[in-house]
GROMACS .gro file of C-alpha atoms in nm:
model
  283
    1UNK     CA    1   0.138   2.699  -2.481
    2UNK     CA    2   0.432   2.737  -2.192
    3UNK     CA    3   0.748   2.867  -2.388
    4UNK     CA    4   1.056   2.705  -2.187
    5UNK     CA    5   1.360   2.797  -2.225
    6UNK     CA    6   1.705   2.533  -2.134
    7UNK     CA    7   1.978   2.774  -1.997
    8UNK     CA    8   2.272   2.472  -1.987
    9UNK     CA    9   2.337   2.221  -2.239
   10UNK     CA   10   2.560   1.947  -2.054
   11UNK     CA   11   2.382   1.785  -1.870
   12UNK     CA   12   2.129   1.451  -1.969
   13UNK     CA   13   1.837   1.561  -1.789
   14UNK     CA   14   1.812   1.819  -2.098
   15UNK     CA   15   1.744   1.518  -2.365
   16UNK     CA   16   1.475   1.361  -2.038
   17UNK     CA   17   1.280   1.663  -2.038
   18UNK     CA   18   1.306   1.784  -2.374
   19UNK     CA   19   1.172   1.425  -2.535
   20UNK     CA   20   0.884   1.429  -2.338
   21UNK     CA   21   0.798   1.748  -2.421
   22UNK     CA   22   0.856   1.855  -2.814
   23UNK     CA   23   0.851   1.497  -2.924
   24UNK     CA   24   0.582   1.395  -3.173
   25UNK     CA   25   0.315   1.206  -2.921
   26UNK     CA   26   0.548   1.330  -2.647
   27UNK     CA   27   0.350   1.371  -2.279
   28UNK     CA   28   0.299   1.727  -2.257
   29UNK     CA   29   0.339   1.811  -2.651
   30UNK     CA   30   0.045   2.084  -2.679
   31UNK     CA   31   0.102   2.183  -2.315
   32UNK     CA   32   0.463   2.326  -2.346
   33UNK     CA   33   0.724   2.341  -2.608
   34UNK     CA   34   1.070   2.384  -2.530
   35UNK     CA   35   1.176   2.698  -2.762
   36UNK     CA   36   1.579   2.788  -2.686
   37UNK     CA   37   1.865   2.636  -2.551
   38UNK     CA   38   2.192   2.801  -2.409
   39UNK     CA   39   2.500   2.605  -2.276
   40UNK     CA   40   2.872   2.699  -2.203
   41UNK     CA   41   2.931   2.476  -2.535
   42UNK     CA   42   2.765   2.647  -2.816
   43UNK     CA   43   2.827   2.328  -3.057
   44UNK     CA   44   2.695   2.105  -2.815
   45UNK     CA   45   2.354   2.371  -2.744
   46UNK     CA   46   2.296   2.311  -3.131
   47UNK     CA   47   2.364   1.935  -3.156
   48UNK     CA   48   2.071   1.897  -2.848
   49UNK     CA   49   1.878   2.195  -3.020
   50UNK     CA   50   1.879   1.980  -3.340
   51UNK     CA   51   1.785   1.678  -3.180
   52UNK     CA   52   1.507   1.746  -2.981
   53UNK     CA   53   1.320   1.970  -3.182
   54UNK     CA   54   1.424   2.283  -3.020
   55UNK     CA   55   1.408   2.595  -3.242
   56UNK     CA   56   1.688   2.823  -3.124
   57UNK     CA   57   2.001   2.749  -2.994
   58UNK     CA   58   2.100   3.104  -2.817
   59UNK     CA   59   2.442   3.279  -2.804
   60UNK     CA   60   2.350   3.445  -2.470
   61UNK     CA   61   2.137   3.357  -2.218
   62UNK     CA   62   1.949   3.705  -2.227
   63UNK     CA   63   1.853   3.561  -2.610
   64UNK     CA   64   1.720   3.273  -2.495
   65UNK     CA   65   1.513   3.454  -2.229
   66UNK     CA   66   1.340   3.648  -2.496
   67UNK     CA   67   0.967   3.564  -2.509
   68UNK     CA   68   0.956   3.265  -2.229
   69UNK     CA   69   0.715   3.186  -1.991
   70UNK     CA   70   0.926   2.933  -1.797
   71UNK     CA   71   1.313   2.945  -1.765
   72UNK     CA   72   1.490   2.547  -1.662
   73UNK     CA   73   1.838   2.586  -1.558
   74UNK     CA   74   1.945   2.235  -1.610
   75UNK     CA   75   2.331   2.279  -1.614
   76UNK     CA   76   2.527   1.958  -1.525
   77UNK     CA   77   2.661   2.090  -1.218
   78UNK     CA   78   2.610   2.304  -0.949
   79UNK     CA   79   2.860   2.627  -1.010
   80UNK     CA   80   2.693   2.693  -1.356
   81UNK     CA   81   2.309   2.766  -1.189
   82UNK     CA   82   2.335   3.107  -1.008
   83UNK     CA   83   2.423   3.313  -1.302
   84UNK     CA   84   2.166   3.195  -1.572
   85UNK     CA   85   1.909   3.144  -1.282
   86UNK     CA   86   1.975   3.502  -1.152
   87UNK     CA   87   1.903   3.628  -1.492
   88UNK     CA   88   1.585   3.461  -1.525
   89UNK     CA   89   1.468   3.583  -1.211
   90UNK     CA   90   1.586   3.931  -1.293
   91UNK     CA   91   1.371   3.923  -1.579
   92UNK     CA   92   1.087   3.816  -1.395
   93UNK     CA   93   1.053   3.498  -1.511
   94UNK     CA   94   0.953   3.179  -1.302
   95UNK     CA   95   1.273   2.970  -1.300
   96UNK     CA   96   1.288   2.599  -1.172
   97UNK     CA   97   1.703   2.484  -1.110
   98UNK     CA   98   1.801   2.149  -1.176
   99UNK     CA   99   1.964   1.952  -0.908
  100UNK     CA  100   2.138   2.023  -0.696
  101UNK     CA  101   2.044   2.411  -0.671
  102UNK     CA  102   2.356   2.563  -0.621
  103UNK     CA  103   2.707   2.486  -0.530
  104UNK     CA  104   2.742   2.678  -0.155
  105UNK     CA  105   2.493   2.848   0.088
  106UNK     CA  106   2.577   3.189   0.023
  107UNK     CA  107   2.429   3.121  -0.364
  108UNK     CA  108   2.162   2.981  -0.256
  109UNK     CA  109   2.076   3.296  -0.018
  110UNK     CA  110   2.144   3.490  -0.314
  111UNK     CA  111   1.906   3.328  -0.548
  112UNK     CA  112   1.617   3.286  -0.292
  113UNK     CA  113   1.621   3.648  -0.106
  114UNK     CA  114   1.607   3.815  -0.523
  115UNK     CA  115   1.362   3.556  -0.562
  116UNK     CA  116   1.200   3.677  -0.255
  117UNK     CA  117   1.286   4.071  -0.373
  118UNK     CA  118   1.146   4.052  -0.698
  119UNK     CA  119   0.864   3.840  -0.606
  120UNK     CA  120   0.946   3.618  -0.880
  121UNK     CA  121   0.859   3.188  -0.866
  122UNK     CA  122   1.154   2.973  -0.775
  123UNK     CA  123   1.214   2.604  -0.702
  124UNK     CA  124   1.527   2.397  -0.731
  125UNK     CA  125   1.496   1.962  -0.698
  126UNK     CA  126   1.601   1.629  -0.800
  127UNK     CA  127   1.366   1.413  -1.004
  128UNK     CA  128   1.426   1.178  -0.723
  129UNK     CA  129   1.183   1.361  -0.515
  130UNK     CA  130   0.942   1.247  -0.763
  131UNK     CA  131   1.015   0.869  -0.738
  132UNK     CA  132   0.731   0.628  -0.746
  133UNK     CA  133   0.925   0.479  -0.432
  134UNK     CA  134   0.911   0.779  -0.253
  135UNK     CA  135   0.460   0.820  -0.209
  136UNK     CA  136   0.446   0.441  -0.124
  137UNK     CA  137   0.677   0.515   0.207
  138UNK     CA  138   0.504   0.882   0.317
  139UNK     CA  139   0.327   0.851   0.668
  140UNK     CA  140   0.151   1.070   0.883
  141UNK     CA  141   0.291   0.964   1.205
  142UNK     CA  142   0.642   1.083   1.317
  143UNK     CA  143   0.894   0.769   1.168
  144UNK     CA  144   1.247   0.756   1.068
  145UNK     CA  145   1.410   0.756   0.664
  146UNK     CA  146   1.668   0.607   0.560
  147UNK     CA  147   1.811   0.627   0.211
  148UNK     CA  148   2.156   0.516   0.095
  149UNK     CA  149   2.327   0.671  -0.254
  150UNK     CA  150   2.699   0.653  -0.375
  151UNK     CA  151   2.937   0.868  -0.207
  152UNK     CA  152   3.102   1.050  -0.536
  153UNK     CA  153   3.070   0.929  -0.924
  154UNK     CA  154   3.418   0.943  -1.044
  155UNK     CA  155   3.332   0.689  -1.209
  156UNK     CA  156   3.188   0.906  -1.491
  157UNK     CA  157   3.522   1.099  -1.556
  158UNK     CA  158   3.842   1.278  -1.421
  159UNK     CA  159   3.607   1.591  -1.345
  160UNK     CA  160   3.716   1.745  -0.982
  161UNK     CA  161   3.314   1.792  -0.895
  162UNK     CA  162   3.200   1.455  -0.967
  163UNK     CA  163   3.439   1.387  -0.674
  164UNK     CA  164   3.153   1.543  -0.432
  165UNK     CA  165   2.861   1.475  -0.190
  166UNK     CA  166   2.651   1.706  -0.450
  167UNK     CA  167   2.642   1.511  -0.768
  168UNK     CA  168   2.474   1.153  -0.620
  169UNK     CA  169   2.436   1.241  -0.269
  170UNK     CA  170   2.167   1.490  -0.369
  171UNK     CA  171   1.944   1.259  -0.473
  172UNK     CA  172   1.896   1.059  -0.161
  173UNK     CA  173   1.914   1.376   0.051
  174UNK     CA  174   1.617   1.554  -0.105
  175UNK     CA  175   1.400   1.201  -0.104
  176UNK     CA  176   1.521   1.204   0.261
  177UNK     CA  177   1.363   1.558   0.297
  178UNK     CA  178   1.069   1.521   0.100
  179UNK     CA  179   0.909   1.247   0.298
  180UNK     CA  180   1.088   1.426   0.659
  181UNK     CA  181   1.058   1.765   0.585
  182UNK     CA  182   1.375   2.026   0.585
  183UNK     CA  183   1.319   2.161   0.971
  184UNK     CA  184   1.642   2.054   1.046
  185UNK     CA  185   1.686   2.045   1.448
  186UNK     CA  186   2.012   1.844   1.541
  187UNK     CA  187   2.249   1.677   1.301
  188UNK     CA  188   2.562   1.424   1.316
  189UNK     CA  189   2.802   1.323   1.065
  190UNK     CA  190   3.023   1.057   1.107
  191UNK     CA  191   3.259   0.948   0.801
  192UNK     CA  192   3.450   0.608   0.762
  193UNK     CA  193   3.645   0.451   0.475
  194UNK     CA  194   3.346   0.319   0.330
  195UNK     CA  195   3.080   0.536   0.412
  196UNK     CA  196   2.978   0.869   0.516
  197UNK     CA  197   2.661   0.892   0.734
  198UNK     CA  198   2.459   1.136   0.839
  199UNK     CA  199   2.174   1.138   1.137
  200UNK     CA  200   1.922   1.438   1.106
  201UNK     CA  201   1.677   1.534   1.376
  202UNK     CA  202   1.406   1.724   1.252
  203UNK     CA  203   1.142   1.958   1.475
  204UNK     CA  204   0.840   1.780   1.313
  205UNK     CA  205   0.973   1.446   1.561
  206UNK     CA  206   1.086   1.235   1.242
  207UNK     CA  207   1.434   1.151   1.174
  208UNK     CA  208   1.649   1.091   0.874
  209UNK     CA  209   1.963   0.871   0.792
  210UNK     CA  210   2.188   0.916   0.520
  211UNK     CA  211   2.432   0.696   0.413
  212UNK     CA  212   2.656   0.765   0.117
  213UNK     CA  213   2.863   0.432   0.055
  214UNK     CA  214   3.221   0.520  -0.124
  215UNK     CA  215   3.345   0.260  -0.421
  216UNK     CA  216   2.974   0.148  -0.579
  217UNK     CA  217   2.774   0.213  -0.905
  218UNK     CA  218   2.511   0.423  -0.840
  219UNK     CA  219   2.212   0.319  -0.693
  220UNK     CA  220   1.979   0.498  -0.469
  221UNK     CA  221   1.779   0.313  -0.141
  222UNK     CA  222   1.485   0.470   0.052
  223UNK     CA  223   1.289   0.317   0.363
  224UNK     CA  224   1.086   0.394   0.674
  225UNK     CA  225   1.083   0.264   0.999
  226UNK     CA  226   0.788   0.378   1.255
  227UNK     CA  227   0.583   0.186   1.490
  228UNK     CA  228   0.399  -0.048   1.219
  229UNK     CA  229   0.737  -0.158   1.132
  230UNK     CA  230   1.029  -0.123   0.842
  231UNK     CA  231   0.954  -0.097   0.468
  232UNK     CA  232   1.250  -0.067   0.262
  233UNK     CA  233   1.232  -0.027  -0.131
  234UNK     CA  234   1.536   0.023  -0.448
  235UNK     CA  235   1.441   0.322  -0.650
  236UNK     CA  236   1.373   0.181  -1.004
  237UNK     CA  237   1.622   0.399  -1.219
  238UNK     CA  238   1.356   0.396  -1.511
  239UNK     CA  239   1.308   0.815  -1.555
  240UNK     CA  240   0.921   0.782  -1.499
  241UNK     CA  241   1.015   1.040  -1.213
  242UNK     CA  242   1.118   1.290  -1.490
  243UNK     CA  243   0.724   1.313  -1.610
  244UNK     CA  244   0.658   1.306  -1.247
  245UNK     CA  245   0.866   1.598  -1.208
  246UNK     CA  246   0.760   1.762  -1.539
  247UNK     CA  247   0.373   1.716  -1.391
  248UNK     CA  248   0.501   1.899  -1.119
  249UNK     CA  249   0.670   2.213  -1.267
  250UNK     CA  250   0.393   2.251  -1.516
  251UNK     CA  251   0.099   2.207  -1.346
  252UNK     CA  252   0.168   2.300  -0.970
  253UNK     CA  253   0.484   2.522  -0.931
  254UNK     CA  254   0.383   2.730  -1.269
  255UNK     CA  255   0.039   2.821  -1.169
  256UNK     CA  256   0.128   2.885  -0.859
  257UNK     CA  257  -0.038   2.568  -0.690
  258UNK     CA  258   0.240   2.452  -0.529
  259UNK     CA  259   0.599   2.465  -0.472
  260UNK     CA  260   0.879   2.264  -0.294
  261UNK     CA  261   0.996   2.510   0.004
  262UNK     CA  262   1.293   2.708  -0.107
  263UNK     CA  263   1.403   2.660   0.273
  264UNK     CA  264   1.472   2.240   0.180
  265UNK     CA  265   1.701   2.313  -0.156
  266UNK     CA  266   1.894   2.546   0.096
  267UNK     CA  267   1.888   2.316   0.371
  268UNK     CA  268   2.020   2.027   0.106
  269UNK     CA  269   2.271   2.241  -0.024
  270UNK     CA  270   2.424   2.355   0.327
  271UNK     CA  271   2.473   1.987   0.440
  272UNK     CA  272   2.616   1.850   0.103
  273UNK     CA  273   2.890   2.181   0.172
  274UNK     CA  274   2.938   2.086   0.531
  275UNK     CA  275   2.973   1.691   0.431
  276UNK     CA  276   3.273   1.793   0.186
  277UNK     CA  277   3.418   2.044   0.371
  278UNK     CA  278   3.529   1.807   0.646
  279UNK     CA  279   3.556   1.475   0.428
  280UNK     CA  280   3.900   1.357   0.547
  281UNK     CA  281   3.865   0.989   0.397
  282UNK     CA  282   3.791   1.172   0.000
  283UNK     CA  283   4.062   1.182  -0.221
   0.00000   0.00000   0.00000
């Protein structure tokens, strides 16, 4: 049995994973069991603790280390991964970060390089990645994605970081890199009133397109276009990429089968921080 511990509480991917894990007749009940929980809101740690069948809601994150196989940082947003992630990985314990993996470069150097140091398993992605969507569109011939997402979600509160590239735009960035790879060669940026996009160049000979539109619900777009022609599909919002991604983390990154490259959550990250950093249209 895989002993997982939740270091953050606020975000809603905790309840996705959790209920199809510790759930009666849950997925991978008998494969894994999520045992602790720690957030920056102890009340709210016990109210998810309590509702998803998870034993211990910890006071520290060092106490809900104790005795786990597989630490999930799964904090809401960005700034709150390094330190509970750089725990884990102290303690030698593979550690999988929620997306998006950190909020700047330099933490995401940090987190890889100890990784690296300690020779401890890391990996850091959106569920997105895992998207039904995103296998039908893969090709082995050099082509060019496109995927579209909302620009910022301040639509879900007054919060200064939904306001950001990282929170929605992550999503369509790491499907962009997961079918073109992360081997970034020559990029553009070009930002408008109602959009933001972004042209990648990538050694392998694909290409990627970005497009965060400003002022729409979220949605999230991916396509191809090569030789054969243009397919173009809406991701269905239905969380059967959460499994997907929970299929993933248990069975391939654990044992050590596979792993998304740490070298694409950086590359992700340093493009969301260049995109804001010279955002003149976002308020």
């Amino acid at each position: 049995m895989i002993r997982i511990a939740f270091l953050g509480s606020d975000s809603t991917h905790t309840e996705a994973f959790a209920q199809l894990i510790n759930l009666p007749g849950a997925p991978f009940a008998g494969v894994a069991k999520v045992v602790a929980i720690q957030g920056l809101d102890p009340e709210q740690a016990r109210h998810k603790a309590a509702e998803n069948g998870i034993g211990l809601a910890a006071a520290t994150v060092a106490e809900a280390l104790d005795g786990i196989d597989l630490a999930m940082v799964i904090g809401r947003f960005a700034d709150s991964h390094l330190e509970p992630a750089l725990a884990a990985i102290e303690r030698g314990i593979p550690t999988f970060v929620d997306k998006p993996f950190t909020d700047t470069s330099a933490h995401a150097g940090v987190l890889i390089a100890r990784a690296r140091e300690r020779q401890v398993a890391l990996c850091s992605s959106s569920p997105l990645r895992f998207a039904a969507e995103i296998a039908a569109l893969s090709a082995s011939q050099p082509a060019t994605f496109l995927a579209s997402a909302p620009a910022v979600c301040t639509d879900l509160g007054p919060d200064p970081r939904l306001n950001s590239a990282f929170f929605y735009g992550i999503h369509a960035l790491e499907m962009l890199l997961e079918l073109a790879g992360h081997d970034i060669e020559t990029k553009q940026i070009t930002y408008g009133r109602r959009f933001i996009n972004v042209h990648l160049d990538m050694k392998s000979g694909n290409a990627a397109q970005l497009q965060l539109v400003r002022g729409t619900p979220e949605f999230y777009s991916i396509g191809r276009i090569d030789s054969t022609g243009q397919k173009l599909a809406n991701v269905a919002l239905d969380g059967s990429y959460y499994r997907a991604e929970l299929r993933y983390i248990l069975g391939e990154f654990l044992p050590g089968k596979r792993s998304i490259p740490l070298e694409s959550s950086a590359a992700a990250v340093a493009l969301l921080e260049e995109i804001d950093a010279n955002d003149r249209f976002r308020t």
